[in-house]
PDB file of C-alpha atoms in Angstrom:
ATOM      1  CA  MET A   1     -15.229 -16.648 -26.362  1.00 94.00           C
ATOM      2  CA  TYR A   2     -14.221 -13.673 -24.235  1.00 95.00           C
ATOM      3  CA  GLN A   3     -17.320 -12.804 -22.224  1.00 96.00           C
ATOM      4  CA  PRO A   4     -17.529  -9.640 -20.098  1.00 95.00           C
ATOM      5  CA  PRO A   5     -20.633 -10.188 -17.928  1.00 96.00           C
ATOM      6  CA  GLN A   6     -22.573  -7.211 -19.311  1.00 95.00           C
ATOM      7  CA  PHE A   7     -22.471  -8.665 -22.842  1.00 97.00           C
ATOM      8  CA  ARG A   8     -23.395 -12.256 -21.988  1.00 97.00           C
ATOM      9  CA  GLU A   9     -26.700 -13.613 -23.324  1.00 97.00           C
ATOM     10  CA  GLU A  10     -27.785 -16.747 -21.473  1.00 96.00           C
ATOM     11  CA  SER A  11     -31.325 -17.188 -22.811  1.00 98.00           C
ATOM     12  CA  LEU A  12     -31.427 -20.305 -24.983  1.00 98.00           C
ATOM     13  CA  ALA A  13     -34.495 -18.929 -26.795  1.00 98.00           C
ATOM     14  CA  VAL A  14     -32.612 -15.733 -27.717  1.00 98.00           C
ATOM     15  CA  GLN A  15     -29.553 -17.713 -28.799  1.00 98.00           C
ATOM     16  CA  HIS A  16     -31.715 -19.959 -30.995  1.00 98.00           C
ATOM     17  CA  GLU A  17     -33.471 -16.923 -32.457  1.00 98.00           C
ATOM     18  CA  LEU A  18     -30.140 -15.479 -33.608  1.00 98.00           C
ATOM     19  CA  ILE A  19     -29.153 -18.802 -35.211  1.00 98.00           C
ATOM     20  CA  ARG A  20     -32.433 -19.091 -37.093  1.00 98.00           C
ATOM     21  CA  ALA A  21     -32.176 -15.473 -38.266  1.00 97.00           C
ATOM     22  CA  ASN A  22     -28.531 -15.958 -39.350  1.00 98.00           C
ATOM     23  CA  PRO A  23     -28.277 -19.612 -40.431  1.00 98.00           C
ATOM     24  CA  LEU A  24     -25.004 -19.328 -42.351  1.00 98.00           C
ATOM     25  CA  GLY A  25     -22.611 -20.563 -39.683  1.00 98.00           C
ATOM     26  CA  LEU A  26     -18.828 -20.814 -39.795  1.00 98.00           C
ATOM     27  CA  LEU A  27     -18.038 -24.494 -39.212  1.00 98.00           C
ATOM     28  CA  VAL A  28     -14.635 -24.813 -37.524  1.00 98.00           C
ATOM     29  CA  SER A  29     -12.798 -28.075 -36.850  1.00 96.00           C
ATOM     30  CA  GLN A  30      -9.340 -29.585 -36.667  1.00 93.00           C
ATOM     31  CA  GLY A  31      -7.926 -31.469 -39.648  1.00 88.00           C
ATOM     32  CA  PRO A  32      -4.650 -33.155 -40.531  1.00 87.00           C
ATOM     33  CA  GLN A  33      -3.370 -29.913 -42.078  1.00 84.00           C
ATOM     34  CA  GLY A  34      -4.552 -27.735 -39.188  1.00 93.00           C
ATOM     35  CA  ILE A  35      -7.706 -25.739 -38.483  1.00 95.00           C
ATOM     36  CA  LEU A  36     -10.478 -25.890 -41.092  1.00 96.00           C
ATOM     37  CA  ALA A  37     -13.264 -23.297 -41.404  1.00 97.00           C
ATOM     38  CA  ASN A  38     -16.115 -23.205 -43.921  1.00 98.00           C
ATOM     39  CA  PRO A  39     -19.335 -21.163 -44.108  1.00 98.00           C
ATOM     40  CA  VAL A  40     -22.283 -23.566 -44.200  1.00 98.00           C
ATOM     41  CA  PRO A  41     -26.070 -23.016 -43.986  1.00 98.00           C
ATOM     42  CA  PHE A  42     -27.496 -24.842 -40.972  1.00 98.00           C
ATOM     43  CA  LEU A  43     -30.903 -25.923 -39.772  1.00 98.00           C
ATOM     44  CA  LEU A  44     -31.564 -25.807 -36.026  1.00 98.00           C
ATOM     45  CA  TYR A  45     -33.884 -28.323 -34.375  1.00 97.00           C
ATOM     46  CA  ALA A  46     -35.251 -28.121 -30.831  1.00 94.00           C
ATOM     47  CA  GLU A  47     -33.944 -31.535 -29.845  1.00 93.00           C
ATOM     48  CA  GLY A  48     -32.014 -32.405 -26.696  1.00 91.00           C
ATOM     49  CA  ASP A  49     -31.239 -29.943 -23.914  1.00 95.00           C
ATOM     50  CA  LYS A  50     -29.663 -27.259 -26.113  1.00 97.00           C
ATOM     51  CA  GLY A  51     -30.717 -28.097 -29.659  1.00 98.00           C
ATOM     52  CA  LEU A  52     -29.396 -29.932 -32.696  1.00 98.00           C
ATOM     53  CA  LEU A  53     -27.713 -28.578 -35.845  1.00 98.00           C
ATOM     54  CA  ARG A  54     -27.837 -30.227 -39.258  1.00 98.00           C
ATOM     55  CA  CYS A  55     -26.079 -29.302 -42.488  1.00 98.00           C
ATOM     56  CA  HIS A  56     -24.403 -30.870 -45.481  1.00 98.00           C
ATOM     57  CA  LEU A  57     -21.016 -30.380 -47.131  1.00 98.00           C
ATOM     58  CA  SER A  58     -19.784 -30.973 -50.643  1.00 97.00           C
ATOM     59  CA  ARG A  59     -18.125 -34.376 -50.884  1.00 97.00           C
ATOM     60  CA  GLY A  60     -15.149 -32.512 -52.339  1.00 96.00           C
ATOM     61  CA  ASN A  61     -14.793 -30.533 -49.101  1.00 96.00           C
ATOM     62  CA  GLU A  62     -12.146 -32.299 -47.011  1.00 94.00           C
ATOM     63  CA  GLN A  63     -13.702 -31.029 -43.780  1.00 96.00           C
ATOM     64  CA  TRP A  64     -16.212 -33.867 -43.617  1.00 96.00           C
ATOM     65  CA  LYS A  65     -13.382 -36.379 -43.548  1.00 95.00           C
ATOM     66  CA  ALA A  66     -11.692 -34.421 -40.776  1.00 95.00           C
ATOM     67  CA  LEU A  67     -14.947 -34.434 -38.801  1.00 95.00           C
ATOM     68  CA  ARG A  68     -15.256 -38.167 -39.308  1.00 92.00           C
ATOM     69  CA  ASP A  69     -11.820 -38.663 -37.759  1.00 89.00           C
ATOM     70  CA  ALA A  70     -11.867 -35.870 -35.118  1.00 82.00           C
ATOM     71  CA  ALA A  71     -15.464 -34.921 -34.510  1.00 87.00           C
ATOM     72  CA  GLU A  72     -15.213 -31.914 -32.154  1.00 93.00           C
ATOM     73  CA  ALA A  73     -16.702 -28.889 -33.907  1.00 97.00           C
ATOM     74  CA  LEU A  74     -17.289 -25.188 -33.278  1.00 98.00           C
ATOM     75  CA  VAL A  75     -19.949 -23.278 -35.225  1.00 98.00           C
ATOM     76  CA  VAL A  76     -20.035 -19.461 -35.152  1.00 98.00           C
ATOM     77  CA  PHE A  77     -23.236 -17.604 -36.047  1.00 98.00           C
ATOM     78  CA  GLN A  78     -22.763 -13.883 -36.673  1.00 98.00           C
ATOM     79  CA  GLY A  79     -25.700 -11.550 -36.150  1.00 98.00           C
ATOM     80  CA  ILE A  80     -25.831  -7.817 -36.681  1.00 97.00           C
ATOM     81  CA  ASP A  81     -22.628  -5.781 -36.264  1.00 98.00           C
ATOM     82  CA  HIS A  82     -21.635  -2.131 -36.627  1.00 98.00           C
ATOM     83  CA  TYR A  83     -18.646   0.160 -36.137  1.00 98.00           C
ATOM     84  CA  ILE A  84     -19.066   2.690 -33.297  1.00 98.00           C
ATOM     85  CA  THR A  85     -17.233   6.015 -33.670  1.00 97.00           C
ATOM     86  CA  PRO A  86     -16.034   7.965 -30.591  1.00 96.00           C
ATOM     87  CA  ASN A  87     -17.633  11.055 -32.140  1.00 96.00           C
ATOM     88  CA  TRP A  88     -21.001   9.773 -30.925  1.00 97.00           C
ATOM     89  CA  TYR A  89     -19.911   9.899 -27.262  1.00 94.00           C
ATOM     90  CA  PRO A  90     -20.612  13.133 -25.317  1.00 93.00           C
ATOM     91  CA  GLN A  91     -17.648  12.054 -23.171  1.00 87.00           C
ATOM     92  CA  LYS A  92     -15.368  13.019 -26.055  1.00 85.00           C
ATOM     93  CA  ALA A  93     -16.154  16.718 -25.534  1.00 85.00           C
ATOM     94  CA  ILE A  94     -15.249  16.425 -21.846  1.00 88.00           C
ATOM     95  CA  ASP A  95     -11.851  14.739 -21.800  1.00 92.00           C
ATOM     96  CA  HIS A  96     -11.301  12.982 -25.187  1.00 88.00           C
ATOM     97  CA  LYS A  97     -10.743   9.710 -23.279  1.00 86.00           C
ATOM     98  CA  VAL A  98     -12.678   7.641 -25.799  1.00 90.00           C
ATOM     99  CA  VAL A  99     -11.760   5.138 -28.503  1.00 95.00           C
ATOM    100  CA  PRO A 100     -13.599   3.415 -31.385  1.00 96.00           C
ATOM    101  CA  THR A 101     -15.222   0.026 -30.883  1.00 97.00           C
ATOM    102  CA  TRP A 102     -17.403  -2.491 -32.674  1.00 98.00           C
ATOM    103  CA  ASN A 103     -20.833  -3.658 -31.546  1.00 98.00           C
ATOM    104  CA  TYR A 104     -22.092  -7.103 -32.540  1.00 98.00           C
ATOM    105  CA  ALA A 105     -24.317 -10.047 -31.706  1.00 98.00           C
ATOM    106  CA  MET A 106     -22.918 -13.572 -31.953  1.00 98.00           C
ATOM    107  CA  VAL A 107     -23.638 -17.131 -30.894  1.00 98.00           C
ATOM    108  CA  GLN A 108     -21.034 -19.880 -30.692  1.00 98.00           C
ATOM    109  CA  VAL A 109     -21.974 -23.555 -30.573  1.00 98.00           C
ATOM    110  CA  ARG A 110     -19.840 -26.572 -29.696  1.00 98.00           C
ATOM    111  CA  GLY A 111     -20.566 -30.253 -30.133  1.00 97.00           C
ATOM    112  CA  THR A 112     -19.422 -33.617 -31.430  1.00 96.00           C
ATOM    113  CA  ALA A 113     -20.241 -33.971 -35.108  1.00 97.00           C
ATOM    114  CA  ARG A 114     -21.637 -37.091 -36.740  1.00 97.00           C
ATOM    115  CA  VAL A 115     -20.982 -37.603 -40.455  1.00 97.00           C
ATOM    116  CA  ILE A 116     -23.939 -39.074 -42.387  1.00 97.00           C
ATOM    117  CA  GLU A 117     -23.914 -40.572 -45.891  1.00 97.00           C
ATOM    118  CA  ASP A 118     -27.385 -42.157 -45.905  1.00 96.00           C
ATOM    119  CA  ALA A 119     -29.259 -41.119 -49.060  1.00 95.00           C
ATOM    120  CA  GLY A 120     -32.623 -40.852 -47.309  1.00 96.00           C
ATOM    121  CA  TRP A 121     -31.217 -38.572 -44.612  1.00 97.00           C
ATOM    122  CA  LEU A 122     -29.493 -36.415 -47.210  1.00 97.00           C
ATOM    123  CA  HIS A 123     -32.678 -36.089 -49.265  1.00 97.00           C
ATOM    124  CA  ALA A 124     -34.625 -35.022 -46.183  1.00 96.00           C
ATOM    125  CA  GLN A 125     -31.917 -32.531 -45.201  1.00 96.00           C
ATOM    126  CA  ALA A 126     -31.647 -30.937 -48.643  1.00 96.00           C
ATOM    127  CA  SER A 127     -35.432 -30.759 -48.928  1.00 96.00           C
ATOM    128  CA  ALA A 128     -35.842 -29.202 -45.452  1.00 96.00           C
ATOM    129  CA  LEU A 129     -33.118 -26.647 -46.138  1.00 96.00           C
ATOM    130  CA  SER A 130     -34.642 -25.502 -49.416  1.00 96.00           C
ATOM    131  CA  ASP A 131     -38.152 -25.434 -47.895  1.00 95.00           C
ATOM    132  CA  ALA A 132     -36.900 -23.253 -45.021  1.00 95.00           C
ATOM    133  CA  HIS A 133     -35.635 -20.600 -47.415  1.00 95.00           C
ATOM    134  CA  GLU A 134     -38.145 -20.950 -50.237  1.00 94.00           C
ATOM    135  CA  GLY A 135     -41.337 -21.151 -48.199  1.00 89.00           C
ATOM    136  CA  SER A 136     -41.915 -17.396 -47.974  1.00 90.00           C
ATOM    137  CA  ARG A 137     -41.155 -16.695 -51.640  1.00 91.00           C
ATOM    138  CA  PRO A 138     -44.003 -15.952 -54.071  1.00 95.00           C
ATOM    139  CA  ARG A 139     -43.199 -19.034 -56.159  1.00 95.00           C
ATOM    140  CA  PRO A 140     -41.310 -21.399 -53.839  1.00 94.00           C
ATOM    141  CA  TRP A 141     -39.012 -23.973 -55.369  1.00 92.00           C
ATOM    142  CA  SER A 142     -38.926 -27.451 -53.866  1.00 92.00           C
ATOM    143  CA  LEU A 143     -36.610 -30.399 -54.371  1.00 92.00           C
ATOM    144  CA  ASP A 144     -39.370 -32.535 -55.902  1.00 91.00           C
ATOM    145  CA  GLN A 145     -39.513 -30.166 -58.893  1.00 93.00           C
ATOM    146  CA  ALA A 146     -36.148 -31.491 -60.094  1.00 93.00           C
ATOM    147  CA  PRO A 147     -35.919 -34.854 -61.948  1.00 94.00           C
ATOM    148  CA  ASP A 148     -35.375 -37.817 -59.616  1.00 93.00           C
ATOM    149  CA  ALA A 149     -32.220 -38.990 -61.383  1.00 95.00           C
ATOM    150  CA  PHE A 150     -30.740 -35.496 -61.215  1.00 95.00           C
ATOM    151  CA  VAL A 151     -31.541 -35.199 -57.504  1.00 94.00           C
ATOM    152  CA  ALA A 152     -29.985 -38.611 -56.851  1.00 95.00           C
ATOM    153  CA  SER A 153     -26.793 -37.564 -58.625  1.00 95.00           C
ATOM    154  CA  GLN A 154     -26.628 -34.335 -56.636  1.00 95.00           C
ATOM    155  CA  LEU A 155     -27.120 -36.174 -53.349  1.00 96.00           C
ATOM    156  CA  ARG A 156     -24.168 -38.426 -54.168  1.00 96.00           C
ATOM    157  CA  GLY A 157     -22.050 -35.272 -54.182  1.00 97.00           C
ATOM    158  CA  ILE A 158     -22.810 -34.227 -50.592  1.00 97.00           C
ATOM    159  CA  VAL A 159     -22.239 -35.539 -47.083  1.00 98.00           C
ATOM    160  CA  GLY A 160     -24.422 -34.780 -44.067  1.00 98.00           C
ATOM    161  CA  VAL A 161     -23.280 -33.477 -40.698  1.00 98.00           C
ATOM    162  CA  GLU A 162     -25.296 -33.520 -37.481  1.00 97.00           C
ATOM    163  CA  ILE A 163     -24.109 -31.723 -34.329  1.00 97.00           C
ATOM    164  CA  PRO A 164     -25.982 -32.182 -31.041  1.00 97.00           C
ATOM    165  CA  ILE A 165     -25.238 -28.968 -29.127  1.00 98.00           C
ATOM    166  CA  VAL A 166     -23.329 -29.596 -25.908  1.00 97.00           C
ATOM    167  CA  ALA A 167     -22.332 -25.963 -25.240  1.00 98.00           C
ATOM    168  CA  ILE A 168     -23.740 -22.662 -26.515  1.00 98.00           C
ATOM    169  CA  GLU A 169     -22.733 -19.063 -25.771  1.00 98.00           C
ATOM    170  CA  GLY A 170     -24.370 -15.821 -26.783  1.00 98.00           C
ATOM    171  CA  LYS A 171     -22.696 -12.421 -26.778  1.00 98.00           C
ATOM    172  CA  PHE A 172     -24.594  -9.203 -27.533  1.00 98.00           C
ATOM    173  CA  LYS A 173     -22.158  -6.281 -27.347  1.00 98.00           C
ATOM    174  CA  ALA A 174     -24.319  -3.170 -27.643  1.00 97.00           C
ATOM    175  CA  SER A 175     -22.572  -0.344 -25.751  1.00 97.00           C
ATOM    176  CA  GLN A 176     -23.774  -1.632 -22.343  1.00 96.00           C
ATOM    177  CA  ASN A 177     -20.372  -0.718 -20.877  1.00 94.00           C
ATOM    178  CA  ARG A 178     -20.730   3.003 -21.720  1.00 94.00           C
ATOM    179  CA  PRO A 179     -22.386   5.680 -19.545  1.00 94.00           C
ATOM    180  CA  VAL A 180     -26.043   6.430 -20.307  1.00 95.00           C
ATOM    181  CA  ALA A 181     -25.183   9.680 -22.098  1.00 95.00           C
ATOM    182  CA  ASP A 182     -22.803   7.846 -24.421  1.00 96.00           C
ATOM    183  CA  ARG A 183     -25.380   5.128 -25.127  1.00 96.00           C
ATOM    184  CA  ILE A 184     -27.877   7.822 -26.064  1.00 96.00           C
ATOM    185  CA  GLY A 185     -25.232   9.360 -28.336  1.00 97.00           C
ATOM    186  CA  VAL A 186     -24.706   6.002 -30.038  1.00 97.00           C
ATOM    187  CA  VAL A 187     -28.457   5.602 -30.582  1.00 97.00           C
ATOM    188  CA  GLU A 188     -28.699   9.091 -32.087  1.00 97.00           C
ATOM    189  CA  GLY A 189     -25.627   8.582 -34.279  1.00 97.00           C
ATOM    190  CA  LEU A 190     -26.894   5.289 -35.645  1.00 97.00           C
ATOM    191  CA  ALA A 191     -30.311   6.823 -36.308  1.00 97.00           C
ATOM    192  CA  ALA A 192     -28.671   9.679 -38.212  1.00 97.00           C
ATOM    193  CA  ASP A 193     -26.778   7.189 -40.407  1.00 96.00           C
ATOM    194  CA  GLY A 194     -30.193   5.822 -41.320  1.00 95.00           C
ATOM    195  CA  ASP A 195     -29.318   2.685 -43.298  1.00 96.00           C
ATOM    196  CA  ALA A 196     -30.900  -0.658 -42.403  1.00 97.00           C
ATOM    197  CA  GLN A 197     -27.873  -2.036 -40.571  1.00 97.00           C
ATOM    198  CA  SER A 198     -27.455   1.173 -38.537  1.00 97.00           C
ATOM    199  CA  LEU A 199     -31.117   1.197 -37.552  1.00 97.00           C
ATOM    200  CA  ALA A 200     -31.015  -2.460 -36.547  1.00 97.00           C
ATOM    201  CA  MET A 201     -27.993  -1.781 -34.318  1.00 97.00           C
ATOM    202  CA  ARG A 202     -29.738   1.310 -32.929  1.00 97.00           C
ATOM    203  CA  ASP A 203     -32.637  -0.908 -31.860  1.00 97.00           C
ATOM    204  CA  LEU A 204     -30.267  -3.416 -30.259  1.00 97.00           C
ATOM    205  CA  VAL A 205     -28.462  -0.664 -28.305  1.00 97.00           C
ATOM    206  CA  LYS A 206     -31.803   0.729 -27.142  1.00 96.00           C
ATOM    207  CA  ALA A 207     -32.975  -2.711 -26.035  1.00 95.00           C
ATOM    208  CA  ARG A 208     -29.756  -3.769 -24.341  1.00 93.00           C
ATOM    209  CA  GLY A 209     -28.678  -0.384 -23.013  1.00 83.00           C
ATOM    210  CA  GLY A 210     -31.996   0.702 -21.592  1.00 82.00           C
ATOM    211  CA  VAL A 211     -32.180   3.995 -23.521  1.00 83.00           C
TER     212      VAL A 211
END
């Protein structure tokens, strides 16, 4: 990933926080027909030096076979993003030497995938994934509410993937490369837009840009 120094995020805790807040990762790998990419919900575990990712794929998804044969994988986790208009820059009124850009937060993970077909592992993975997203709901659903035979049949239709993280990069592009006056203009413009995504980006620009 292209990494200008001012956008680089090296804190493993911050990188992990983005993954947990945005668990739908884009799983990218090489297959016989070329590059494969599928959005998959992941669970992150604090194991090893950099962490461990677990997910499962439909057995009908050919990517698991590709990972079995060529296990190098890239997973991209996309955080908040927002278009930035030049109209928010005071610099525009001075010389018009401004252009649009896009702010975003992203983490990329690399590792060697392990394909898992063990029924016990798959049951634990599916249960942990549903618990992670159901736990805060008023009436949480859990895997043990479904009939055992039905669950067993569903588990036969998936394949597990485990990726010990060997490399992780974070990039938080939040107008750090602009002069202070322009960063203030971005904060004010995002605040004026007022929707949830704009306000979240406003907060990121304030935190990263020191305004």
